[in-house]
Amino acid sequence: MTTAESFCHTSQEVCGDGLPDIFDLQETAVLTLAFILGWFLFRLIFQLLPALSRAAKLKGTDGMGRCETRPLTGAEPEVTSTKACEETKGDVLPRLLAPRQGNAAVLDQTSARQIHSSYEECKVLIESSSDPLPGQESHLALARDRARHQDILGSANCIEAVRRAGGRVDQRTLRFFVTACAKGGMMDKAIACFQSALLEGLAPDFQSYSALVRGLCAAGQLDQATYFFYMMLEKGHRPDGLLADALLECCVSQSHLPLVEKVIAVMEDFELRPSNSTLAAHIRLCFARGELHQALQMFKEMPKQFGFTPNAYVHGVLISMCYSFGQCDSALQVHQSMLSCGCRPDSRTYECLIRCCFAVGHLSQAVALVDEALALRGGAVPARRTFIDARAVEDLLATLCRRGEALRLGLPLVKRLQAPAGGWVEHERSFA
Ligand SMILES: *[C@@H]1O[C@H](CO)[C@@H](O)[C@H](O)[C@H]1NC(C)=O
């Protein structure tokens, strides 16, 4: 008996019903079914596995964006490999690629398309943990690029797109955006972006604060500038001289003297190096308090202590202060110091000096100042002339006549004013 014959024989014996073929068919069908079922189950598990591991990772943050270490909020924790790409393509991308106004829209779309050009790249982006929201990095980079080109609206749109997709602005982008806004004088946008960043838990760096405060000072928004300046100090940032001076100048120009005192105190606390602006602010503070003597002392000591030469602005502020206090001699002394520093008075300073002189009867000195300002005695090139207010000269001539100096000082001055060299007089013949 062969093996085949014996097998056939035994099977017939065991089954005994004489239907071996049908039994085989049923068995094959069940096996195939089981295999197919198994295959589907297996695939399902394979697909779910990355999803589970991802969900576990996201549980690490509290899922509400309150976690400091993870930059993204994990707004869609179920976002996973293949399914995620479908979702992302159907959800986030159209939002990111939504048409926007202006130049930025074109750039925006092309850059976003380049990054999401293929399904595979999308998958890679989603699975890399550093950028759970695809396109966030590229959009922030684009926002910075737009800000660098002063396209504030374009930049704001990019940042807005990132926020709508659940992301948030980073340090660098905030700094670029605020700087652009400060340059363009669009401080409302800067404040809005800055506030949102604070709400999102970002701690802006010193440069962002500095750009914001200086922009606000330049725009004359002193209240807001002070608010953010103190917020910056609270966060432990050290101010620099440039920032403190910007705030000082804004306070002084709006005559907010209590604040000038506070800012000066902050500068002293941080031992910031004073500049010309600081000195001028100090002098104006003394002026407001009526302390001419302190102002003169500070003017002498501060440049010596910190090794700098005061500029024309500082001298001018001090001269007009002396004039207001009727201290002609001090004003003239400051004028001398000004000339020795190589600074040239501006028209307002010359007017103060001239009025100062004839108020106390230094008539020939007043005439000399007119000569100096208008370069009437030759020597100086015409470009070095300072055009003073005609009324100051008229008042001087009137005073000369009243004091009986018309012949000695008045007439020669009028002749010099009329001389061809004094082209200035062409349209000021009223003096004659
Ligand atoms: C003040 O102004 C003068 C003249 O422009 C300049 O030489 C000097 O460096 C300035 N000093 C400071 C500390 O700003």
mmCIF file of C-alpha atoms in Angstrom, residues 127-304:
data_model
loop_
_atom_site.group_PDB
_atom_site.id
_atom_site.type_symbol
_atom_site.label_atom_id
_atom_site.label_comp_id
_atom_site.label_asym_id
_atom_site.label_seq_id
_atom_site.Cartn_x
_atom_site.Cartn_y
_atom_site.Cartn_z
ATOM 1 C CA GLU A 127 5.670 63.508 12.697
ATOM 2 C CA SER A 128 8.622 65.698 13.625
ATOM 3 C CA SER A 129 7.878 66.731 17.190
ATOM 4 C CA SER A 130 9.498 70.149 16.825
ATOM 5 C CA ASP A 131 6.759 71.465 14.589
ATOM 6 C CA PRO A 132 3.430 69.866 15.385
ATOM 7 C CA LEU A 133 1.589 72.538 13.436
ATOM 8 C CA PRO A 134 2.798 72.279 9.879
ATOM 9 C CA GLY A 135 3.836 75.590 8.374
ATOM 10 C CA GLN A 136 4.199 77.480 11.641
ATOM 11 C CA GLU A 137 7.950 77.896 11.251
ATOM 12 C CA SER A 138 7.664 78.945 7.635
ATOM 13 C CA HIS A 139 4.895 81.387 8.410
ATOM 14 C CA LEU A 140 6.854 82.989 11.233
ATOM 15 C CA ALA A 141 9.888 83.208 8.970
ATOM 16 C CA LEU A 142 7.725 84.878 6.386
ATOM 17 C CA ALA A 143 6.329 87.242 9.029
ATOM 18 C CA ARG A 144 9.896 88.268 9.903
ATOM 19 C CA ASP A 145 10.768 88.750 6.262
ATOM 20 C CA ARG A 146 7.707 90.959 5.711
ATOM 21 C CA ALA A 147 8.543 92.954 8.851
ATOM 22 C CA ARG A 148 12.090 93.491 7.589
ATOM 23 C CA HIS A 149 10.606 94.968 4.436
ATOM 24 C CA GLN A 150 8.260 97.208 6.458
ATOM 25 C CA ASP A 151 5.222 95.298 5.180
ATOM 26 C CA ILE A 152 3.474 95.462 8.548
ATOM 27 C CA LEU A 153 0.075 94.282 7.332
ATOM 28 C CA GLY A 154 1.607 91.298 5.536
ATOM 29 C CA SER A 155 3.587 90.394 8.621
ATOM 30 C CA ALA A 156 0.518 90.758 10.836
ATOM 31 C CA ASN A 157 -1.423 88.445 8.490
ATOM 32 C CA CYS A 158 1.221 85.729 8.749
ATOM 33 C CA ILE A 159 1.213 85.946 12.543
ATOM 34 C CA GLU A 160 -2.573 85.919 12.573
ATOM 35 C CA ALA A 161 -2.616 82.772 10.396
ATOM 36 C CA VAL A 162 -0.295 81.003 12.823
ATOM 37 C CA ARG A 163 -2.485 82.013 15.760
ATOM 38 C CA ARG A 164 -5.688 80.854 14.059
ATOM 39 C CA ALA A 165 -4.081 77.486 13.407
ATOM 40 C CA GLY A 166 -3.386 77.156 17.126
ATOM 41 C CA GLY A 167 0.267 78.225 17.093
ATOM 42 C CA ARG A 168 1.856 81.269 18.633
ATOM 43 C CA VAL A 169 4.399 83.934 17.856
ATOM 44 C CA ASP A 170 8.011 83.439 18.995
ATOM 45 C CA GLN A 171 10.563 85.870 20.458
ATOM 46 C CA ARG A 172 12.344 86.709 17.228
ATOM 47 C CA THR A 173 9.232 87.287 15.202
ATOM 48 C CA LEU A 174 7.746 89.490 17.908
ATOM 49 C CA ARG A 175 10.930 91.559 18.010
ATOM 50 C CA PHE A 176 10.978 92.014 14.225
ATOM 51 C CA PHE A 177 7.300 92.886 14.143
ATOM 52 C CA VAL A 178 7.441 95.435 16.964
ATOM 53 C CA THR A 179 10.545 97.059 15.473
ATOM 54 C CA ALA A 180 8.810 97.408 12.107
ATOM 55 C CA CYS A 181 5.709 98.880 13.755
ATOM 56 C CA ALA A 182 7.850 101.368 15.705
ATOM 57 C CA LYS A 183 9.570 102.425 12.493
ATOM 58 C CA GLY A 184 6.275 102.750 10.668
ATOM 59 C CA GLY A 185 4.536 104.496 13.556
ATOM 60 C CA MET A 186 1.841 101.799 13.781
ATOM 61 C CA MET A 187 1.997 101.398 17.528
ATOM 62 C CA ASP A 188 -1.557 100.075 17.903
ATOM 63 C CA LYS A 189 -0.585 96.971 15.952
ATOM 64 C CA ALA A 190 2.598 96.578 17.975
ATOM 65 C CA ILE A 191 0.724 96.798 21.267
ATOM 66 C CA ALA A 192 -1.932 94.322 20.108
ATOM 67 C CA CYS A 193 0.677 91.775 19.018
ATOM 68 C CA PHE A 194 2.706 92.285 22.176
ATOM 69 C CA GLN A 195 -0.319 91.856 24.458
ATOM 70 C CA SER A 196 -1.399 88.654 22.679
ATOM 71 C CA ALA A 197 2.117 87.278 23.011
ATOM 72 C CA LEU A 198 2.033 88.019 26.736
ATOM 73 C CA LEU A 199 -1.351 86.292 27.046
ATOM 74 C CA GLU A 200 0.042 83.275 25.229
ATOM 75 C CA GLY A 201 2.684 83.009 27.904
ATOM 76 C CA LEU A 202 5.634 84.361 25.925
ATOM 77 C CA ALA A 203 8.202 86.344 27.913
ATOM 78 C CA PRO A 204 9.364 89.012 25.430
ATOM 79 C CA ASP A 205 13.083 89.809 25.481
ATOM 80 C CA PHE A 206 14.653 93.176 26.229
ATOM 81 C CA GLN A 207 14.888 94.156 22.555
ATOM 82 C CA SER A 208 11.141 93.720 22.081
ATOM 83 C CA TYR A 209 10.375 95.835 25.133
ATOM 84 C CA SER A 210 12.908 98.451 24.086
ATOM 85 C CA ALA A 211 11.537 98.680 20.535
ATOM 86 C CA LEU A 212 7.993 98.953 21.863
ATOM 87 C CA VAL A 213 8.750 101.626 24.474
ATOM 88 C CA ARG A 214 10.880 103.705 22.120
ATOM 89 C CA GLY A 215 8.245 103.483 19.405
ATOM 90 C CA LEU A 216 5.608 104.643 21.872
ATOM 91 C CA CYS A 217 7.851 107.532 22.994
ATOM 92 C CA ALA A 218 8.417 108.597 19.401
ATOM 93 C CA ALA A 219 4.656 108.519 18.860
ATOM 94 C CA GLY A 220 4.143 110.602 22.018
ATOM 95 C CA GLN A 221 2.132 107.862 23.767
ATOM 96 C CA LEU A 222 3.748 108.508 27.112
ATOM 97 C CA ASP A 223 1.245 106.568 29.261
ATOM 98 C CA GLN A 224 1.645 103.370 27.269
ATOM 99 C CA ALA A 225 5.418 103.821 27.096
ATOM 100 C CA THR A 226 5.642 104.165 30.877
ATOM 101 C CA TYR A 227 3.380 101.158 31.384
ATOM 102 C CA PHE A 228 5.573 98.875 29.286
ATOM 103 C CA PHE A 229 8.779 100.378 30.679
ATOM 104 C CA TYR A 230 7.770 99.454 34.208
ATOM 105 C CA MET A 231 6.491 96.055 33.077
ATOM 106 C CA MET A 232 9.939 95.459 31.576
ATOM 107 C CA LEU A 233 11.633 96.411 34.859
ATOM 108 C CA GLU A 234 9.277 94.086 36.743
ATOM 109 C CA LYS A 235 10.277 91.217 34.472
ATOM 110 C CA GLY A 236 13.853 91.813 35.516
ATOM 111 C CA HIS A 237 15.239 93.356 32.333
ATOM 112 C CA ARG A 238 17.973 95.947 32.685
ATOM 113 C CA PRO A 239 17.231 99.132 30.712
ATOM 114 C CA ASP A 240 19.927 100.806 28.614
ATOM 115 C CA GLY A 241 20.767 104.473 28.246
ATOM 116 C CA LEU A 242 19.133 104.758 24.849
ATOM 117 C CA LEU A 243 15.795 103.540 26.146
ATOM 118 C CA ALA A 244 15.887 105.662 29.307
ATOM 119 C CA ASP A 245 16.799 108.762 27.268
ATOM 120 C CA ALA A 246 13.931 108.162 24.848
ATOM 121 C CA LEU A 247 11.533 107.996 27.768
ATOM 122 C CA LEU A 248 13.127 111.044 29.413
ATOM 123 C CA GLU A 249 12.776 113.112 26.270
ATOM 124 C CA CYS A 250 9.148 112.123 25.920
ATOM 125 C CA CYS A 251 8.453 113.052 29.558
ATOM 126 C CA VAL A 252 10.243 116.378 29.195
ATOM 127 C CA SER A 253 8.507 117.301 25.932
ATOM 128 C CA GLN A 254 5.147 116.596 27.572
ATOM 129 C CA SER A 255 6.252 118.428 30.755
ATOM 130 C CA HIS A 256 5.543 115.366 32.876
ATOM 131 C CA LEU A 257 8.057 116.207 35.571
ATOM 132 C CA PRO A 258 7.219 113.636 38.259
ATOM 133 C CA LEU A 259 7.940 110.977 35.672
ATOM 134 C CA VAL A 260 11.238 112.653 34.727
ATOM 135 C CA GLU A 261 12.288 112.300 38.355
ATOM 136 C CA LYS A 262 11.291 108.626 38.399
ATOM 137 C CA VAL A 263 13.161 107.808 35.208
ATOM 138 C CA ILE A 264 16.245 109.637 36.456
ATOM 139 C CA ALA A 265 16.022 107.585 39.666
ATOM 140 C CA VAL A 266 15.833 104.374 37.603
ATOM 141 C CA MET A 267 18.877 105.483 35.593
ATOM 142 C CA GLU A 268 20.793 106.082 38.810
ATOM 143 C CA ASP A 269 19.700 102.717 40.224
ATOM 144 C CA PHE A 270 21.042 100.926 37.179
ATOM 145 C CA GLU A 271 24.089 103.214 36.975
ATOM 146 C CA LEU A 272 23.380 104.035 33.355
ATOM 147 C CA ARG A 273 25.822 106.337 31.615
ATOM 148 C CA PRO A 274 24.211 109.733 31.108
ATOM 149 C CA SER A 275 24.203 111.283 27.648
ATOM 150 C CA ASN A 276 23.516 114.725 26.243
ATOM 151 C CA SER A 277 19.788 113.955 26.402
ATOM 152 C CA THR A 278 20.062 112.956 30.044
ATOM 153 C CA LEU A 279 21.867 116.169 30.897
ATOM 154 C CA ALA A 280 19.303 118.237 28.986
ATOM 155 C CA ALA A 281 16.474 116.466 30.844
ATOM 156 C CA HIS A 282 18.183 117.156 34.176
ATOM 157 C CA ILE A 283 18.526 120.833 33.270
ATOM 158 C CA ARG A 284 14.876 121.077 32.268
ATOM 159 C CA LEU A 285 13.875 119.424 35.517
ATOM 160 C CA CYS A 286 15.906 122.012 37.450
ATOM 161 C CA PHE A 287 14.245 124.705 35.347
ATOM 162 C CA ALA A 288 10.801 123.470 36.317
ATOM 163 C CA ARG A 289 11.818 123.545 39.967
ATOM 164 C CA GLY A 290 13.322 127.003 39.589
ATOM 165 C CA GLU A 291 16.808 125.823 40.520
ATOM 166 C CA LEU A 292 19.103 127.664 38.118
ATOM 167 C CA HIS A 293 22.093 127.246 40.360
ATOM 168 C CA GLN A 294 21.738 123.418 40.418
ATOM 169 C CA ALA A 295 21.322 123.389 36.668
ATOM 170 C CA LEU A 296 24.565 125.315 36.155
ATOM 171 C CA GLN A 297 26.353 123.048 38.589
ATOM 172 C CA MET A 298 25.087 119.921 36.877
ATOM 173 C CA PHE A 299 26.111 121.370 33.534
ATOM 174 C CA LYS A 300 29.634 121.804 34.876
ATOM 175 C CA GLU A 301 29.952 118.505 36.719
ATOM 176 C CA MET A 302 28.168 115.817 34.743
ATOM 177 C CA PRO A 303 30.242 116.100 31.524
ATOM 178 C CA LYS A 304 33.422 116.158 33.609
#
